[in-house]
Coordinates of C-alpha atoms in Angstrom, one line a residue:
Chain A
M1 CA 33.0 -3.6 -2.5
K2 CA 33.4 -0.3 -0.7
N3 CA 31.1 2.3 -2.0
S4 CA 30.8 4.6 0.9
G5 CA 32.8 7.5 -0.4
N6 CA 35.2 7.0 2.5
P7 CA 37.4 4.1 1.4
D8 CA 37.7 2.8 5.0
V9 CA 33.8 2.6 5.4
A10 CA 31.9 -0.1 3.7
G11 CA 28.2 0.5 2.7
R12 CA 27.1 -1.8 5.5
E13 CA 28.8 0.3 8.1
L14 CA 27.3 3.6 6.6
V15 CA 23.7 1.9 6.9
R16 CA 24.6 1.0 10.5
Q17 CA 25.7 4.5 11.4
A18 CA 22.5 6.0 9.9
F19 CA 20.4 3.5 12.0
R20 CA 22.3 4.8 15.0
R21 CA 21.5 8.3 14.0
Q22 CA 25.3 9.1 13.6
K23 CA 26.4 11.7 11.0
T24 CA 27.6 9.8 7.9
A25 CA 30.3 10.8 5.4
R26 CA 27.7 10.1 2.7
I27 CA 24.0 9.4 2.8
P28 CA 23.5 5.6 2.5
W29 CA 21.6 4.4 -0.4
V30 CA 19.4 1.2 -0.3
P31 CA 17.4 0.6 -3.5
F32 CA 14.6 -1.9 -2.7
V33 CA 15.3 -4.3 -5.5
G34 CA 12.6 -7.0 -5.5
C35 CA 11.1 -8.4 -8.6
H36 CA 13.0 -5.6 -10.5
G37 CA 16.0 -7.8 -10.2
G38 CA 14.3 -10.3 -12.5
K39 CA 14.2 -7.6 -15.2
L40 CA 17.9 -7.1 -14.7
I41 CA 18.7 -10.8 -15.5
G42 CA 16.0 -11.3 -18.1
A43 CA 13.7 -13.4 -15.9
T44 CA 10.0 -13.0 -15.2
A45 CA 9.1 -12.0 -11.7
E46 CA 7.5 -15.4 -11.0
N47 CA 10.8 -17.2 -12.1
Y48 CA 12.9 -14.7 -10.2
L49 CA 11.1 -14.8 -7.0
K50 CA 11.0 -18.6 -6.9
S51 CA 14.7 -19.2 -7.5
G52 CA 17.5 -18.5 -5.0
H53 CA 20.1 -18.6 -7.8
K54 CA 18.2 -16.1 -10.0
I55 CA 17.6 -13.7 -7.0
A56 CA 21.4 -13.8 -6.2
A57 CA 22.1 -13.0 -9.9
G58 CA 19.7 -10.2 -9.8
L59 CA 21.2 -8.7 -6.7
K60 CA 24.7 -9.0 -8.0
K61 CA 23.6 -7.1 -11.2
A62 CA 21.8 -4.5 -9.1
A63 CA 24.9 -4.0 -6.9
E64 CA 27.0 -3.5 -10.2
L65 CA 24.6 -1.0 -11.8
Y66 CA 23.2 1.0 -8.7
R67 CA 26.3 0.8 -6.3
P68 CA 24.1 0.4 -3.2
D69 CA 25.1 0.3 0.4
G70 CA 22.5 -2.3 1.1
L71 CA 20.0 -4.5 -0.5
P72 CA 16.9 -6.5 0.5
V73 CA 17.3 -10.1 -0.3
M74 CA 13.8 -10.2 -1.7
F75 CA 10.7 -7.8 -1.6
D76 CA 7.7 -10.1 -1.4
I77 CA 5.4 -10.0 1.5
Q78 CA 3.5 -13.1 0.4
V79 CA 6.2 -15.7 1.5
E80 CA 4.7 -16.3 5.0
A81 CA 1.2 -16.5 3.7
E82 CA 2.1 -19.0 1.1
V83 CA 3.4 -21.3 3.8
L84 CA 0.3 -20.9 5.8
G85 CA -2.0 -22.0 3.0
C86 CA -2.8 -18.9 1.0
D87 CA -3.0 -19.6 -2.7
L88 CA -0.9 -17.2 -4.9
L89 CA -1.5 -15.8 -8.3
W90 CA 1.8 -15.2 -10.1
S91 CA 2.6 -12.4 -12.4
E92 CA 5.3 -12.0 -15.0
D93 CA 6.2 -8.4 -13.9
A94 CA 5.0 -8.0 -10.2
P95 CA 5.1 -9.8 -6.9
P96 CA 2.4 -12.5 -6.5
S97 CA -1.0 -11.7 -5.2
V98 CA -2.9 -13.7 -2.5
V99 CA -6.1 -15.1 -3.9
S100 CA -7.4 -17.1 -1.2
H101 CA -7.8 -16.5 2.6
P102 CA -7.9 -19.6 4.7
L103 CA -9.5 -18.0 7.7
D104 CA -12.3 -16.1 5.9
A105 CA -15.9 -16.8 6.5
L106 CA -16.1 -19.0 3.4
S107 CA -13.4 -21.4 4.6
G108 CA -14.5 -21.4 8.1
K109 CA -11.1 -22.5 9.3
T110 CA -9.5 -21.4 12.6
I111 CA -5.9 -20.6 13.4
S112 CA -5.3 -23.9 14.9
S113 CA -6.2 -25.6 11.6
L114 CA -3.7 -23.7 9.6
P115 CA -0.7 -25.5 8.3
E116 CA 2.2 -25.6 10.8
F117 CA 4.5 -22.7 10.0
S118 CA 8.1 -23.6 9.1
T119 CA 10.9 -21.8 7.5
T120 CA 11.9 -25.1 5.8
R121 CA 8.9 -24.8 3.7
G122 CA 7.6 -22.6 0.8
R123 CA 10.3 -20.5 -0.8
Y124 CA 12.4 -20.1 2.4
P125 CA 15.1 -22.6 1.2
E126 CA 15.5 -20.6 -2.0
I127 CA 15.8 -17.3 0.0
A128 CA 18.4 -19.0 2.1
R129 CA 20.3 -19.9 -1.0
A130 CA 20.2 -16.4 -2.3
M131 CA 21.5 -15.1 1.0
E132 CA 24.4 -17.5 0.9
I133 CA 25.4 -16.6 -2.6
F134 CA 25.0 -12.9 -1.8
R135 CA 27.5 -13.2 1.1
Q136 CA 29.9 -15.2 -1.1
D137 CA 29.8 -12.4 -3.7
F138 CA 29.9 -9.3 -1.3
G139 CA 31.3 -10.6 2.0
R140 CA 30.1 -8.2 4.6
D141 CA 30.5 -5.1 2.7
L142 CA 26.8 -4.5 1.9
A143 CA 23.9 -4.4 4.4
L144 CA 21.7 -7.2 3.7
Y145 CA 18.0 -6.7 4.5
G146 CA 15.6 -9.6 5.4
L147 CA 12.0 -8.5 4.7
I148 CA 9.1 -10.0 6.6
C149 CA 5.4 -9.5 6.3
G150 CA 4.1 -7.4 9.1
P151 CA 1.3 -8.7 11.4
L152 CA -1.5 -6.7 10.1
S153 CA -0.7 -7.5 6.4
L154 CA -0.3 -11.2 7.1
A155 CA -3.6 -11.1 9.1
L156 CA -5.2 -9.6 6.0
H157 CA -3.8 -12.3 3.8
L158 CA -5.3 -14.9 6.2
L159 CA -8.6 -13.4 6.9
G160 CA -9.2 -11.2 3.8
N161 CA -11.2 -7.9 3.9
E162 CA -13.4 -9.2 6.8
I163 CA -10.6 -8.1 9.0
F164 CA -11.7 -4.3 8.9
L165 CA -15.2 -5.1 10.1
E166 CA -14.0 -7.6 12.6
M167 CA -12.0 -4.8 14.2
Y168 CA -15.3 -3.4 15.3
D169 CA -17.5 -6.6 15.6
N170 CA -15.0 -9.0 17.1
P171 CA -11.8 -7.2 18.3
D172 CA -10.8 -10.1 20.5
R173 CA -10.6 -12.4 17.3
I174 CA -8.2 -9.7 15.8
V175 CA -6.1 -9.5 18.9
E176 CA -5.7 -13.2 18.8
L177 CA -4.9 -13.2 15.1
L178 CA -2.4 -10.5 15.2
D179 CA -0.7 -12.2 18.2
Y180 CA -0.4 -15.3 16.1
C181 CA 0.9 -13.2 13.1
S182 CA 3.5 -11.6 15.4
G183 CA 4.8 -15.1 16.4
I184 CA 5.1 -16.1 12.7
A185 CA 7.0 -12.9 12.1
R186 CA 9.4 -13.8 14.9
Q187 CA 10.0 -17.1 13.3
S188 CA 10.7 -15.5 10.1
V189 CA 13.0 -13.0 11.9
D190 CA 15.1 -16.0 13.3
F191 CA 15.4 -17.4 9.7
Y192 CA 16.8 -14.2 8.4
L193 CA 19.1 -13.7 11.3
Q194 CA 20.4 -17.3 11.0
N195 CA 21.1 -16.6 7.3
G196 CA 23.1 -13.5 8.0
A197 CA 20.7 -10.6 7.6
D198 CA 21.9 -7.2 9.1
V199 CA 18.6 -5.5 9.1
I200 CA 15.2 -7.0 9.5
A201 CA 12.4 -4.8 7.6
V202 CA 8.9 -5.5 8.8
V203 CA 6.7 -4.6 5.9
D204 CA 3.2 -3.7 6.9
P205 CA 1.4 -1.7 4.2
I206 CA -2.0 -2.3 5.6
T207 CA -1.3 -0.3 8.7
S208 CA -1.8 2.8 6.3
Q209 CA -5.5 1.9 6.2
I210 CA -6.3 2.1 9.9
S211 CA -6.7 4.8 12.5
A212 CA -4.0 5.7 15.1
E213 CA -6.5 4.3 17.7
H214 CA -6.7 1.0 15.9
F215 CA -2.9 1.0 15.4
R216 CA -2.3 1.4 19.1
Q217 CA -5.1 -1.2 20.0
F218 CA -4.1 -3.9 17.6
V219 CA -0.8 -3.4 15.8
T220 CA 1.5 -2.0 18.4
P221 CA 1.2 -5.0 20.7
A222 CA 1.9 -7.2 17.8
L223 CA 4.8 -5.3 16.3
N224 CA 6.8 -4.4 19.5
P225 CA 7.7 -8.0 20.5
I226 CA 9.1 -8.5 16.9
F227 CA 11.3 -5.3 17.3
E228 CA 12.4 -6.4 20.7
H229 CA 13.3 -9.8 19.4
I230 CA 15.5 -8.3 16.6
R231 CA 17.1 -5.9 19.2
N232 CA 17.7 -8.9 21.7
N233 CA 19.6 -10.6 18.8
G234 CA 21.9 -7.4 18.2
K235 CA 20.4 -6.5 14.9
L236 CA 18.6 -3.5 13.4
S237 CA 14.9 -3.2 12.7
L238 CA 12.9 -1.1 10.2
L239 CA 9.2 -0.7 9.7
H240 CA 8.2 -0.1 6.1
V241 CA 4.7 1.3 5.5
C242 CA 3.7 2.7 2.0
G243 CA 0.7 5.0 1.7
N244 CA -0.4 8.2 3.3
I245 CA 0.5 7.8 7.0
E246 CA 1.0 11.4 7.8
R247 CA -1.8 11.3 10.5
N248 CA -0.4 8.0 11.9
L249 CA 3.3 8.8 12.2
E250 CA 3.3 9.7 15.8
C251 CA 1.6 6.6 16.9
M252 CA 3.9 4.6 14.6
C253 CA 6.9 6.5 16.2
E254 CA 5.8 5.2 19.5
A255 CA 6.6 1.5 18.4
T256 CA 10.1 0.2 19.0
W257 CA 11.7 0.0 15.5
D258 CA 15.0 1.6 14.8
N259 CA 14.1 3.1 11.4
L260 CA 10.9 4.0 9.5
S261 CA 10.8 3.7 5.8
V262 CA 7.9 5.6 4.0
D263 CA 6.9 6.6 0.5
D264 CA 6.6 10.1 -1.0
R265 CA 3.1 10.6 0.4
V266 CA 4.8 11.4 3.7
S267 CA 6.8 14.7 4.0
L268 CA 10.4 13.9 4.8
P269 CA 11.1 17.1 6.7
G270 CA 8.1 16.4 8.9
L271 CA 9.3 12.8 9.4
K272 CA 12.8 14.1 10.0
D273 CA 11.6 16.3 13.0
L274 CA 9.7 13.5 14.5
A275 CA 12.4 10.9 14.1
Q276 CA 14.7 13.3 15.9
K277 CA 12.2 13.7 18.8
Y278 CA 11.9 10.0 19.1
N279 CA 15.7 9.5 18.5
K280 CA 15.1 7.2 15.5
S281 CA 16.2 7.0 11.9
F282 CA 14.2 7.0 8.7
S283 CA 14.4 6.0 5.0
G284 CA 12.7 7.1 2.0
N285 CA 11.2 8.3 -0.2
L286 CA 11.9 8.3 -4.0
N287 CA 8.8 8.5 -6.0
L288 CA 8.1 5.2 -7.7
T289 CA 5.9 6.1 -10.5
V290 CA 6.3 9.7 -11.9
A291 CA 10.0 9.7 -11.3
L292 CA 11.6 6.2 -11.2
L293 CA 9.0 4.4 -13.6
M294 CA 7.7 7.0 -15.9
G295 CA 10.5 9.7 -15.6
N296 CA 13.8 10.0 -17.3
P297 CA 17.3 10.2 -15.7
D298 CA 17.1 13.9 -15.2
D299 CA 13.8 13.5 -13.4
C300 CA 15.3 10.9 -11.2
R301 CA 18.4 13.1 -10.4
R302 CA 16.1 15.9 -9.3
E303 CA 14.1 13.6 -7.2
A304 CA 17.3 12.2 -5.6
I305 CA 18.4 15.8 -4.8
R306 CA 15.1 16.4 -3.2
N307 CA 15.4 13.4 -1.0
L308 CA 19.0 13.9 0.1
D309 CA 18.5 17.5 0.9
E310 CA 15.4 16.9 2.9
G311 CA 16.6 13.8 4.6
G312 CA 20.0 15.1 5.6
D313 CA 23.1 13.4 6.8
T314 CA 22.2 12.2 10.2
G315 CA 19.9 9.1 10.7
F316 CA 18.7 9.1 7.0
I317 CA 18.9 6.3 4.3
L318 CA 17.9 7.1 0.7
S319 CA 15.5 4.5 -0.5
P320 CA 12.5 4.2 -3.0
G321 CA 9.0 4.6 -1.5
C322 CA 8.5 0.8 -1.9
D323 CA 9.5 -2.2 -4.0
I324 CA 11.0 -0.9 -7.2
P325 CA 8.6 -1.7 -10.0
F326 CA 9.7 -4.5 -12.4
H327 CA 9.9 -2.1 -15.4
V328 CA 11.9 0.8 -13.9
P329 CA 14.5 1.7 -16.4
S330 CA 18.1 0.9 -15.1
E331 CA 19.3 4.1 -16.3
N332 CA 16.9 5.9 -13.9
L333 CA 18.3 4.1 -10.8
Q334 CA 21.9 4.6 -12.2
A335 CA 21.1 8.3 -12.3
V336 CA 20.1 8.3 -8.6
A337 CA 23.4 6.5 -7.8
E338 CA 25.3 9.2 -9.7
I339 CA 23.7 11.9 -7.5
V340 CA 24.5 9.8 -4.4
Y341 CA 28.2 9.5 -5.2
D342 CA 29.1 12.5 -7.2
D343 CA 29.3 15.8 -5.4
N344 CA 29.9 17.8 -8.7
Q345 CA 26.7 16.3 -10.3
R346 CA 24.6 17.3 -7.3
E347 CA 25.8 20.8 -7.6
V348 CA 25.0 20.9 -11.3
V349 CA 21.6 19.5 -10.8
R350 CA 20.9 21.8 -7.9
K351 CA 21.8 24.8 -10.0
Q352 CA 19.6 23.7 -12.9
M353 CA 16.8 23.2 -10.3
I354 CA 17.1 26.9 -9.0
G355 CA 17.6 28.1 -12.6
Chain B
M1 CA -37.1 18.6 4.0
T2 CA -35.3 18.2 7.3
R3 CA -32.3 16.1 8.2
N4 CA -33.1 13.1 10.6
Q5 CA -30.1 13.6 12.8
E6 CA -30.5 10.3 14.4
L7 CA -30.2 8.5 11.0
Y8 CA -27.5 10.8 10.0
Q9 CA -25.3 10.2 13.2
A10 CA -26.1 6.4 13.1
I11 CA -24.5 6.2 9.5
L12 CA -21.6 8.2 10.6
R13 CA -20.9 5.8 13.5
G14 CA -21.8 2.7 11.5
D15 CA -24.7 1.8 13.8
R16 CA -26.8 -0.5 11.4
S17 CA -29.3 -1.5 14.1
T18 CA -30.4 2.1 14.7
V19 CA -30.5 2.6 10.8
Q20 CA -32.7 -0.4 10.4
K21 CA -35.0 0.8 13.3
I22 CA -35.5 4.2 11.7
F23 CA -36.3 2.9 8.3
Q24 CA -38.5 0.2 9.6
S25 CA -40.4 2.6 11.7
A26 CA -40.8 4.8 8.6
I27 CA -42.0 2.0 6.5
D28 CA -44.5 1.0 9.2
Q29 CA -45.9 4.6 9.4
H30 CA -46.0 4.9 5.5
A31 CA -43.6 7.9 5.7
D32 CA -41.5 9.0 2.8
V33 CA -38.5 6.8 2.9
N34 CA -37.1 8.6 -0.1
E35 CA -36.8 11.8 1.9
L36 CA -35.0 9.9 4.6
L37 CA -32.5 8.6 1.9
E38 CA -32.1 12.0 0.2
D39 CA -32.0 14.3 3.1
S40 CA -30.1 12.2 5.6
M41 CA -28.5 9.1 4.4
I42 CA -26.9 10.3 1.2
P43 CA -25.5 13.4 3.1
A44 CA -24.3 11.2 5.8
M45 CA -22.3 9.2 3.4
R46 CA -21.0 12.3 1.8
E47 CA -19.8 13.3 5.2
V48 CA -18.1 9.8 5.6
G49 CA -16.3 10.3 2.2
E50 CA -15.1 13.8 3.2
R51 CA -13.8 12.5 6.6
F52 CA -12.1 9.7 4.7
A53 CA -10.5 12.2 2.3
R54 CA -9.2 14.2 5.2
S55 CA -7.8 11.0 6.9
E56 CA -10.1 11.5 9.8
I57 CA -11.5 8.0 9.3
Y58 CA -10.0 5.0 7.7
V59 CA -11.0 1.8 5.9
P60 CA -12.8 0.1 8.8
E61 CA -14.9 3.1 9.6
M62 CA -15.9 3.6 5.9
L63 CA -16.9 0.0 5.8
I64 CA -19.1 0.0 8.9
A65 CA -20.8 3.1 7.7
A66 CA -21.4 1.4 4.3
R67 CA -22.8 -1.6 6.0
A68 CA -25.1 0.5 8.1
M69 CA -26.3 2.3 4.8
Q70 CA -26.7 -1.0 3.0
A71 CA -28.8 -2.3 6.0
G72 CA -31.3 0.7 5.4
L73 CA -31.0 0.4 1.6
T74 CA -32.1 -3.3 1.8
L75 CA -35.2 -2.4 3.8
I76 CA -36.4 0.3 1.4
E77 CA -35.2 -1.1 -2.0
P78 CA -38.6 -2.7 -2.7
I79 CA -40.4 0.6 -1.9
L80 CA -38.0 2.6 -4.1
A81 CA -38.4 0.2 -7.0
K82 CA -42.2 0.8 -7.0
S83 CA -41.8 4.6 -6.7
N84 CA -39.9 4.7 -10.1
R85 CA -37.2 6.6 -8.3
K86 CA -34.4 7.1 -10.8
P87 CA -30.7 6.7 -9.7
R88 CA -28.5 9.7 -10.3
G89 CA -26.6 7.8 -13.0
K90 CA -25.0 4.5 -13.8
V91 CA -21.4 3.7 -13.3
A92 CA -19.1 0.6 -13.9
V93 CA -16.2 0.1 -11.5
G94 CA -13.5 -2.4 -11.7
T95 CA -9.9 -3.3 -10.8
V96 CA -7.9 -3.6 -14.0
K97 CA -6.6 -6.8 -15.6
G98 CA -3.8 -8.5 -13.7
D99 CA -4.7 -6.7 -10.3
L100 CA -6.6 -8.6 -7.6
H101 CA -6.8 -5.9 -5.0
D102 CA -10.2 -4.7 -4.2
I103 CA -10.2 -2.5 -1.1
G104 CA -9.9 0.8 -3.0
K105 CA -12.4 -0.5 -5.7
N106 CA -14.9 -1.4 -3.0
L107 CA -14.5 2.0 -1.2
V108 CA -15.4 3.7 -4.6
V109 CA -18.4 1.5 -5.1
I110 CA -19.5 2.2 -1.6
M111 CA -19.3 6.0 -2.0
L112 CA -21.1 6.0 -5.3
K113 CA -24.0 3.9 -3.8
G114 CA -24.0 6.3 -0.9
A115 CA -24.3 9.2 -3.4
G116 CA -27.3 7.7 -5.1
Y117 CA -25.6 6.0 -8.1
E118 CA -26.4 2.7 -9.6
V119 CA -23.2 0.9 -9.7
L120 CA -22.1 -2.1 -11.7
D121 CA -19.2 -3.7 -9.7
L122 CA -17.1 -5.4 -12.4
G123 CA -14.9 -7.0 -9.8
I124 CA -11.1 -7.5 -10.0
N125 CA -8.8 -8.5 -12.8
C126 CA -11.0 -6.8 -15.5
P127 CA -9.8 -7.1 -19.1
V128 CA -10.9 -4.3 -21.4
E129 CA -13.7 -6.6 -22.8
K130 CA -15.4 -6.4 -19.4
Y131 CA -15.5 -2.6 -19.5
A132 CA -16.7 -2.8 -23.0
T133 CA -19.6 -5.0 -22.0
A134 CA -20.7 -2.4 -19.5
A135 CA -20.5 0.3 -22.1
A136 CA -22.5 -1.8 -24.4
A137 CA -25.2 -2.0 -21.7
G138 CA -25.4 1.8 -21.8
I139 CA -23.0 2.7 -18.9
N140 CA -21.0 5.7 -19.9
I141 CA -18.9 6.2 -16.9
I142 CA -16.2 3.7 -16.6
M143 CA -14.0 3.6 -13.5
C144 CA -10.6 1.8 -13.5
S145 CA -8.8 1.0 -10.3
A146 CA -5.3 -0.4 -9.7
L147 CA -3.0 -0.8 -6.7
L148 CA 0.2 -1.9 -8.5
S149 CA 2.4 0.3 -10.7
T150 CA 2.6 -2.5 -13.2
T151 CA -1.1 -3.0 -13.5
M152 CA -1.7 0.7 -13.6
M153 CA -0.3 0.6 -17.1
Y154 CA -3.3 -1.4 -18.3
M155 CA -5.5 1.7 -17.8
K156 CA -4.0 3.0 -21.0
E157 CA -5.3 0.1 -22.9
V158 CA -8.8 0.8 -21.5
V159 CA -8.6 4.5 -22.4
N160 CA -7.3 3.7 -25.9
F161 CA -10.1 1.1 -26.5
F162 CA -12.7 3.8 -25.9
K163 CA -10.9 6.8 -27.6
N164 CA -13.3 6.7 -30.6
N165 CA -16.4 6.7 -28.4
S166 CA -16.8 10.1 -27.1
A167 CA -19.8 9.1 -25.1
V168 CA -17.8 7.0 -22.7
K169 CA -15.8 8.7 -19.9
I170 CA -12.9 6.9 -18.2
I171 CA -11.9 7.7 -14.7
V172 CA -8.9 6.3 -13.1
G173 CA -7.6 5.9 -9.5
G174 CA -5.6 3.8 -7.0
A175 CA -2.5 4.1 -4.9
P176 CA 0.2 4.6 -7.7
V177 CA -2.0 6.6 -10.0
T178 CA -1.5 10.3 -10.1
Q179 CA -3.2 13.2 -12.0
K180 CA -0.1 13.4 -14.2
Y181 CA -0.4 9.7 -15.2
A182 CA -4.1 10.2 -15.7
D183 CA -3.4 13.1 -18.1
S184 CA -0.6 11.3 -19.9
I185 CA -3.0 8.4 -21.0
G186 CA -5.9 10.7 -21.8
A187 CA -8.3 9.6 -19.0
H188 CA -11.2 12.0 -18.5
G189 CA -10.8 12.0 -14.7
Y190 CA -8.6 11.1 -11.8
G191 CA -10.0 10.3 -8.3
K192 CA -7.2 10.8 -5.6
N193 CA -9.5 8.9 -3.2
A194 CA -13.0 7.4 -3.1
N195 CA -14.5 10.7 -2.2
E196 CA -12.9 12.6 -5.0
A197 CA -13.9 9.7 -7.4
V198 CA -17.6 10.5 -6.7
R199 CA -17.0 14.3 -7.2
I200 CA -15.5 13.5 -10.7
V201 CA -18.5 11.3 -11.5
E202 CA -20.8 14.1 -10.4
R203 CA -19.0 16.5 -12.6
L204 CA -19.0 14.3 -15.6
T205 CA -22.8 13.4 -15.3
G206 CA -23.5 17.0 -14.7
A207 CA -25.0 16.4 -11.3
V208 CA -23.0 19.3 -9.9
A209 CA -21.3 22.1 -11.8

């Protein structure tokens, strides 16, 4: 499947070019199809996210409908937590939620008493199955993203909301916990690399809830070893943070990722300037709710134009601001794909926007 | 009526031991603790909310400020109860059905308490019946929080449930929620953040114009 606009360049290569801040013949498009894949094949989010075969079928359908240059194998940052003993509450139309925190004050457990982490447990075998089928279906034409839970978000899963007070009351405990979570993340990275991922996306939304000082104090020392590990294995890294991180962008840019993925609460032109300063690439930031979920195809075409024009053709990947909600109408994402591929459509919509 | 700067600053930096000392000293001297509350602690929490809204402080700083406030409130609650001091109003806050996230909801609860409201914390995963129970108990401001775009949709059910009860006002908020969405479902207010949520409550309760 060569979707690049240039018949000689596969989508995967377009994504790689954008990560390297090279000018691309067409801006690459990576829709974050997570539980939404379940909707595409008539499965609940729970059944979908527990089955490698269903995930592969959902990705295949997404590739047919949305003509992406890359896809995440799954968008669920509870996978690691589940292996480490967090109980999950499953939903029919959303990723699962963590409902118990094994390190919180109620449990009284310590890190050493957590279950041993292994990517042979939990849902990892199903993810491996999905990746294997994906490669059979698409060869190496599409970039495959492996998503891992970032260290601060995993630490929140394990410790619960206590983590925020502990940053002041017991910072050494948080440093130790984040170091542990960074190690778990590196094991998860190894799993995805062994199973053929091209890009490792570290998803850490909780970092939007802390200050730049706390980010530098606690998170950067836990994140950078993950990104170095990815780089040492010759692969590409991405940090995804949803939420309003405008004031933390500078400190986030100091970390050693290749690409920063943000939602629409971040100004793309501002991020573009910052990415250029730090010689990095960036992804974003289609609005998930007003445009993709609640809007119509015309709304989504306009939203795509905004993104493409603001992001530009060097070092930018068009993506939604986060995991695509389950119920997003397929025609809305197909409308985005039309704008990505069709120069004439873009001009028509631009004229309509001006008029 | 003068601000106790030491108390004000202690709340801002989340210094609960200083807050406790100041209130304990006031209690020992039979001073007016209500004045400390109204003139220093509530304004300090308002400042905390405004700093949060401007992204000058974040969740940890909000939580330590709230903990310091609570340390003071715990000391003076018996005195306030005897003084027949009335809260500025009563509000019920809950994360909607299907959603187990509570950070945003907790911040709203903190800010409302800090502003002098009596808050019924309905917790997480609240079906419409839970909000209805609060309304039946005489609470006319119902606040719904959601973190997920999927669970956000449940807010419409809450609004629809109360549409024939003009006394009840529904305020919505949470990461995926927007003013446009709030308007589309007929909510009476939308709080972009915890601080704005309090300002909406103040407007709806007539506390400010």
